[in-house]
Tab-separated table of C-alpha atoms in Angstrom:
chain	number	residue	atom	x	y	z
P	1	UNK	CA	27.282	-13.695	9.439
P	2	UNK	CA	25.912	-16.011	6.758
P	3	UNK	CA	26.733	-15.143	3.145
P	4	UNK	CA	23.915	-14.234	0.769
P	5	UNK	CA	23.720	-13.781	-2.984
P	6	UNK	CA	21.281	-10.848	-3.065
P	7	UNK	CA	21.690	-9.317	0.399
P	8	UNK	CA	24.490	-8.113	2.615
P	9	UNK	CA	24.044	-8.590	6.352
P	10	UNK	CA	26.309	-7.027	8.948
P	11	UNK	CA	26.307	-6.075	12.610
P	12	UNK	CA	27.230	-2.600	13.839
P	13	UNK	CA	27.263	-2.865	17.616
P	14	UNK	CA	23.799	-4.147	18.531
P	15	UNK	CA	22.252	-2.995	15.224
P	16	UNK	CA	22.027	-5.393	12.296
P	17	UNK	CA	22.103	-3.948	8.777
P	18	UNK	CA	20.258	-5.851	6.038
P	19	UNK	CA	20.983	-4.321	2.638
P	20	UNK	CA	19.279	-5.283	-0.615
P	21	UNK	CA	22.299	-5.885	-2.813
P	22	UNK	CA	21.496	-6.076	-6.521
P	23	UNK	CA	22.419	-2.480	-7.398
P	24	UNK	CA	22.897	-3.216	-11.112
P	25	UNK	CA	19.203	-4.264	-11.213
P	26	UNK	CA	18.012	-1.456	-8.894
P	27	UNK	CA	17.662	-4.187	-6.249
P	28	UNK	CA	14.851	-5.894	-8.171
P	29	UNK	CA	13.447	-8.692	-6.035
P	30	UNK	CA	14.261	-11.977	-7.766
P	31	UNK	CA	13.397	-15.389	-6.321
P	32	UNK	CA	16.724	-15.657	-4.519
P	33	UNK	CA	16.098	-12.345	-2.763
P	34	UNK	CA	12.619	-13.377	-1.612
P	35	UNK	CA	14.061	-16.563	-0.123
P	36	UNK	CA	17.092	-14.839	1.366
P	37	UNK	CA	15.006	-12.149	3.058
P	38	UNK	CA	13.234	-14.869	5.008
P	39	UNK	CA	16.503	-16.618	5.836
P	40	UNK	CA	18.164	-13.375	6.947
P	41	UNK	CA	15.356	-12.328	9.275
P	42	UNK	CA	15.067	-15.829	10.709
P	43	UNK	CA	18.800	-15.743	11.390
P	44	UNK	CA	18.676	-12.290	13.014
P	45	UNK	CA	15.659	-13.267	15.096
P	46	UNK	CA	17.808	-15.920	16.699
P	47	UNK	CA	20.968	-13.811	17.010
P	48	UNK	CA	20.997	-12.424	20.572
P	49	UNK	CA	23.536	-9.690	19.768
P	50	UNK	CA	21.195	-8.101	17.201
P	51	UNK	CA	18.682	-5.947	19.082
P	52	UNK	CA	17.377	-3.810	16.185
P	53	UNK	CA	17.558	-4.137	12.389
P	54	UNK	CA	17.936	-1.529	9.644
P	55	UNK	CA	16.702	-2.511	6.159
P	56	UNK	CA	18.126	-0.479	3.289
P	57	UNK	CA	19.100	-0.687	-0.376
P	58	UNK	CA	22.487	-0.601	-2.100
P	59	UNK	CA	23.095	1.763	-4.999
P	60	UNK	CA	20.847	4.472	-6.433
P	61	UNK	CA	17.522	3.280	-5.003
P	62	UNK	CA	15.798	1.040	-2.497
P	63	UNK	CA	14.153	-1.387	-4.934
P	64	UNK	CA	12.417	-1.502	-8.303
P	65	UNK	CA	10.111	-4.185	-6.904
P	66	UNK	CA	9.592	-7.721	-8.110
P	67	UNK	CA	11.971	-8.862	-10.837
P	68	UNK	CA	9.960	-9.109	-14.064
P	69	UNK	CA	12.066	-12.050	-15.249
P	70	UNK	CA	10.888	-13.916	-12.183
P	71	UNK	CA	7.285	-13.044	-13.076
P	72	UNK	CA	7.723	-14.272	-16.633
P	73	UNK	CA	9.178	-17.551	-15.366
P	74	UNK	CA	6.147	-18.427	-13.254
P	75	UNK	CA	4.348	-20.135	-16.138
P	76	UNK	CA	6.969	-22.848	-16.489
P	77	UNK	CA	7.077	-23.341	-12.707
P	78	UNK	CA	3.380	-24.114	-12.391
P	79	UNK	CA	2.854	-26.011	-15.667
P	80	UNK	CA	0.556	-28.999	-15.230
P	81	UNK	CA	-1.895	-30.904	-17.434
P	82	UNK	CA	-4.515	-30.417	-14.732
P	83	UNK	CA	-5.777	-26.842	-14.579
P	84	UNK	CA	-6.775	-27.193	-10.913
P	85	UNK	CA	-3.301	-28.385	-9.908
P	86	UNK	CA	-1.686	-25.592	-11.919
P	87	UNK	CA	-3.797	-22.989	-10.080
P	88	UNK	CA	-3.009	-24.658	-6.769
P	89	UNK	CA	0.718	-24.373	-7.541
P	90	UNK	CA	0.366	-20.660	-8.280
P	91	UNK	CA	-1.504	-20.149	-5.024
P	92	UNK	CA	1.261	-21.918	-3.109
P	93	UNK	CA	3.901	-19.688	-4.725
P	94	UNK	CA	1.966	-16.550	-3.758
P	95	UNK	CA	1.553	-17.788	-0.183
P	96	UNK	CA	5.279	-18.524	-0.002
P	97	UNK	CA	6.163	-15.013	-1.200
P	98	UNK	CA	3.780	-13.582	1.391
P	99	UNK	CA	5.492	-15.665	4.059
P	100	UNK	CA	8.913	-14.355	3.005
P	101	UNK	CA	7.870	-10.783	3.790
P	102	UNK	CA	5.924	-11.724	6.916
P	103	UNK	CA	9.278	-12.886	8.290
P	104	UNK	CA	9.947	-9.204	9.095
P	105	UNK	CA	6.887	-9.176	11.355
P	106	UNK	CA	7.731	-12.555	12.871
P	107	UNK	CA	11.231	-11.373	13.717
P	108	UNK	CA	11.163	-10.279	17.374
P	109	UNK	CA	13.557	-7.402	16.741
P	110	UNK	CA	12.277	-3.996	15.529
P	111	UNK	CA	12.878	-3.460	11.796
P	112	UNK	CA	13.519	0.092	10.546
P	113	UNK	CA	13.199	0.543	6.767
P	114	UNK	CA	15.425	3.288	5.307
P	115	UNK	CA	14.296	4.176	1.771
P	116	UNK	CA	16.198	6.268	-0.754
P	117	UNK	CA	15.360	6.660	-4.422
P	118	UNK	CA	12.715	4.357	-5.867
P	119	UNK	CA	10.517	2.078	-3.765
P	120	UNK	CA	8.166	0.398	-6.202
P	121	UNK	CA	5.694	-2.484	-6.244
P	122	UNK	CA	7.049	-5.299	-4.110
P	123	UNK	CA	9.147	-2.727	-2.263
P	124	UNK	CA	5.931	-1.282	-0.811
P	125	UNK	CA	4.898	-4.774	0.300
P	126	UNK	CA	8.307	-5.111	1.933
P	127	UNK	CA	8.416	-1.826	3.854
P	128	UNK	CA	4.827	-2.266	5.066
P	129	UNK	CA	6.135	-5.237	7.069
P	130	UNK	CA	8.725	-3.097	8.846
P	131	UNK	CA	8.058	-1.580	12.262
P	132	UNK	CA	8.916	1.927	11.068
P	133	UNK	CA	9.725	3.572	7.757
P	134	UNK	CA	12.049	6.519	7.033
P	135	UNK	CA	13.188	8.041	3.752
P	136	UNK	CA	15.495	10.600	2.172
P	137	UNK	CA	14.173	13.614	0.270
P	138	UNK	CA	14.870	11.913	-3.086
P	139	UNK	CA	12.671	8.900	-2.278
P	140	UNK	CA	9.485	8.091	-4.158
P	141	UNK	CA	6.925	5.347	-3.796
P	142	UNK	CA	4.500	3.637	-6.185
P	143	UNK	CA	2.124	0.684	-5.902
P	144	UNK	CA	2.918	-0.329	-9.464
P	145	UNK	CA	1.067	-3.631	-9.816
P	146	UNK	CA	-2.038	-2.111	-11.399
P	147	UNK	CA	0.111	-0.892	-14.320
P	148	UNK	CA	1.119	-4.447	-15.207
P	149	UNK	CA	-2.470	-5.655	-14.996
P	150	UNK	CA	-2.399	-7.375	-11.632
P	151	UNK	CA	-3.716	-6.932	-8.103
P	152	UNK	CA	-0.950	-6.560	-5.506
P	153	UNK	CA	-0.940	-9.859	-3.645
P	154	UNK	CA	1.838	-10.064	-1.068
P	155	UNK	CA	0.707	-7.642	1.616
P	156	UNK	CA	0.344	-4.019	0.493
P	157	UNK	CA	-3.445	-4.111	0.231
P	158	UNK	CA	-3.726	-5.757	3.643
P	159	UNK	CA	-1.161	-3.690	5.595
P	160	UNK	CA	-1.039	-0.273	3.939
P	161	UNK	CA	-4.637	0.767	4.816
P	162	UNK	CA	-3.744	0.240	8.487
P	163	UNK	CA	-0.823	2.667	8.048
P	164	UNK	CA	-2.220	5.467	5.879
P	165	UNK	CA	-5.993	4.940	5.920
P	166	UNK	CA	-8.248	3.122	3.495
P	167	UNK	CA	-9.082	6.055	1.218
P	168	UNK	CA	-5.482	6.996	0.491
P	169	UNK	CA	-4.435	3.354	0.121
P	170	UNK	CA	-7.194	2.869	-2.455
P	171	UNK	CA	-6.118	5.956	-4.392
P	172	UNK	CA	-2.502	4.852	-4.573
P	173	UNK	CA	-3.369	1.242	-5.470
P	174	UNK	CA	-5.896	2.223	-8.158
P	175	UNK	CA	-3.683	4.858	-9.813
P	176	UNK	CA	-0.073	3.670	-9.265
P	177	UNK	CA	0.877	7.347	-9.039
P	178	UNK	CA	4.173	8.419	-7.532
P	179	UNK	CA	4.299	9.624	-3.936
P	180	UNK	CA	7.277	11.816	-3.137
P	181	UNK	CA	9.015	12.015	0.228
P	182	UNK	CA	7.061	15.033	1.454
P	183	UNK	CA	3.704	13.411	0.721
P	184	UNK	CA	4.890	10.113	2.208
P	185	UNK	CA	5.527	11.978	5.458
P	186	UNK	CA	2.204	13.816	5.232
P	187	UNK	CA	0.181	10.592	4.853
P	188	UNK	CA	2.227	8.837	7.577
P	189	UNK	CA	3.793	6.279	5.274
P	190	UNK	CA	7.146	7.338	6.739
P	191	UNK	CA	7.966	8.696	10.186
P	192	UNK	CA	10.594	11.176	9.079
P	193	UNK	CA	12.307	12.541	5.960
P	194	UNK	CA	16.074	13.104	5.916
P	195	UNK	CA	17.696	15.541	3.505
P	196	UNK	CA	20.103	13.110	1.845
P	197	UNK	CA	20.653	9.340	1.621
P	198	UNK	CA	23.743	9.793	3.795
P	199	UNK	CA	21.748	11.647	6.449
P	200	UNK	CA	19.101	8.914	6.215
P	201	UNK	CA	21.614	6.166	6.906
P	202	UNK	CA	23.148	8.055	9.812
P	203	UNK	CA	19.802	9.092	11.280
P	204	UNK	CA	18.129	5.696	11.065
P	205	UNK	CA	21.174	3.981	12.559
P	206	UNK	CA	21.014	6.435	15.469
P	207	UNK	CA	17.328	5.616	16.078
P	208	UNK	CA	18.080	1.879	15.854
P	209	UNK	CA	20.987	2.251	18.310
P	210	UNK	CA	18.711	4.090	20.744
P	211	UNK	CA	16.209	1.222	20.563
P	212	UNK	CA	19.004	-1.330	20.922
P	213	UNK	CA	20.059	0.298	24.200
P	214	UNK	CA	16.665	-0.414	25.785
P	215	UNK	CA	15.675	-3.590	27.635
P	216	UNK	CA	15.587	-6.252	24.885
P	217	UNK	CA	12.813	-8.361	26.402
P	218	UNK	CA	10.607	-5.286	26.831
P	219	UNK	CA	11.308	-4.132	23.250
P	220	UNK	CA	10.333	-7.547	21.949
P	221	UNK	CA	7.162	-7.366	24.024
P	222	UNK	CA	6.255	-3.972	22.558
P	223	UNK	CA	6.620	-5.334	19.011
P	224	UNK	CA	4.548	-8.398	19.833
P	225	UNK	CA	1.771	-6.352	21.430
P	226	UNK	CA	1.460	-3.649	18.752
P	227	UNK	CA	1.444	-6.192	15.929
P	228	UNK	CA	-1.138	-8.289	17.774
P	229	UNK	CA	-3.321	-5.258	18.543
P	230	UNK	CA	-3.419	-4.290	14.856
P	231	UNK	CA	-5.364	-7.444	14.020
P	232	UNK	CA	-7.389	-7.966	17.226
P	233	UNK	CA	-9.868	-6.146	19.428
P	234	UNK	CA	-8.821	-3.923	22.338
P	235	UNK	CA	-10.166	-6.556	24.747
P	236	UNK	CA	-8.071	-9.261	23.068
P	237	UNK	CA	-4.986	-7.054	23.236
P	238	UNK	CA	-5.467	-6.247	26.901
P	239	UNK	CA	-5.918	-9.915	27.713
P	240	UNK	CA	-2.766	-10.827	25.808
P	241	UNK	CA	-0.560	-8.190	27.463
P	242	UNK	CA	-1.782	-9.330	30.893
P	243	UNK	CA	-0.750	-12.882	30.046
P	244	UNK	CA	2.534	-11.728	28.482
P	245	UNK	CA	3.577	-9.670	31.490
P	246	UNK	CA	2.491	-12.378	33.905
P	247	UNK	CA	5.149	-14.467	32.163
P	248	UNK	CA	7.808	-11.880	31.214
P	249	UNK	CA	7.602	-8.918	33.611
P	250	UNK	CA	9.740	-10.250	36.458
P	251	UNK	CA	12.931	-10.276	34.417
P	252	UNK	CA	16.583	-9.358	34.844
P	253	UNK	CA	15.855	-6.425	32.505
P	254	UNK	CA	13.309	-4.981	34.953
P	255	UNK	CA	15.721	-5.280	37.855
P	256	UNK	CA	18.595	-3.726	35.881
P	257	UNK	CA	16.426	-0.803	34.739
P	258	UNK	CA	15.098	-0.113	38.232
P	259	UNK	CA	18.552	-0.271	39.826
P	260	UNK	CA	19.965	2.047	37.154
P	261	UNK	CA	17.099	4.476	37.708
P	262	UNK	CA	17.721	4.633	41.429
P	263	UNK	CA	21.480	5.048	41.041
P	264	UNK	CA	21.172	7.391	38.039
P	265	UNK	CA	23.435	5.199	35.912
P	266	UNK	CA	23.026	3.672	32.470
P	267	UNK	CA	21.543	0.173	32.638
P	268	UNK	CA	23.304	-2.747	31.012
P	269	UNK	CA	21.039	-5.505	29.715
P	270	UNK	CA	21.642	-9.076	28.662
P	271	UNK	CA	21.237	-9.787	24.939
């Protein structure tokens, strides 16, 4: 596994674990972390042995969101005598940060976010890019950007309404109020709440291992289709899956699954 400064990445069987690893800063997302998230998910996308990915945080919480020191340093990064060029530089930085998180969606492997403690600001942007979200009973969530005088700009306002509905997304973005674990489950921000962080880790790993045991090519197809359908019409989605299966259906995975079904054995799939 590659070494990272702000993340730890490991492989447990066919499940990769990506852990935000700045516990002394409550895993605040500095520039290195933004860049390393993209690198890690690009790496895992190309690692055949990794069939599912768990994203979690080290220490007492998931993440405090974007590192404020990074925010304060933006002025010097974009400084230019020309106001237009300065604004263009800021736009390019924002687009690059967006791309870092979109790497979770681009990754062909399902990503399961496991949240304990605080998940604030940029952490919401991050988990909205995951395939599924789970939390422990001590977790809480807040779209905090409004409280520092800015509009969230790296994905929450685009993805969250698709997950919890427009009205609730507006309420949370306008108010920055805390959402506890029970409410997060009620509004469908998370799939399930586990009693403790330890139970969360164990439970989410078990779900990821179950996914990892399925036909990898079919799992990747499911992710591709659901993500595509979110942003396209039903007709577009149906057309795409017809094309996808025309190319991918007749696979070794299909044969292995059918043979296992007939012989009542557990199928073994290629990575």
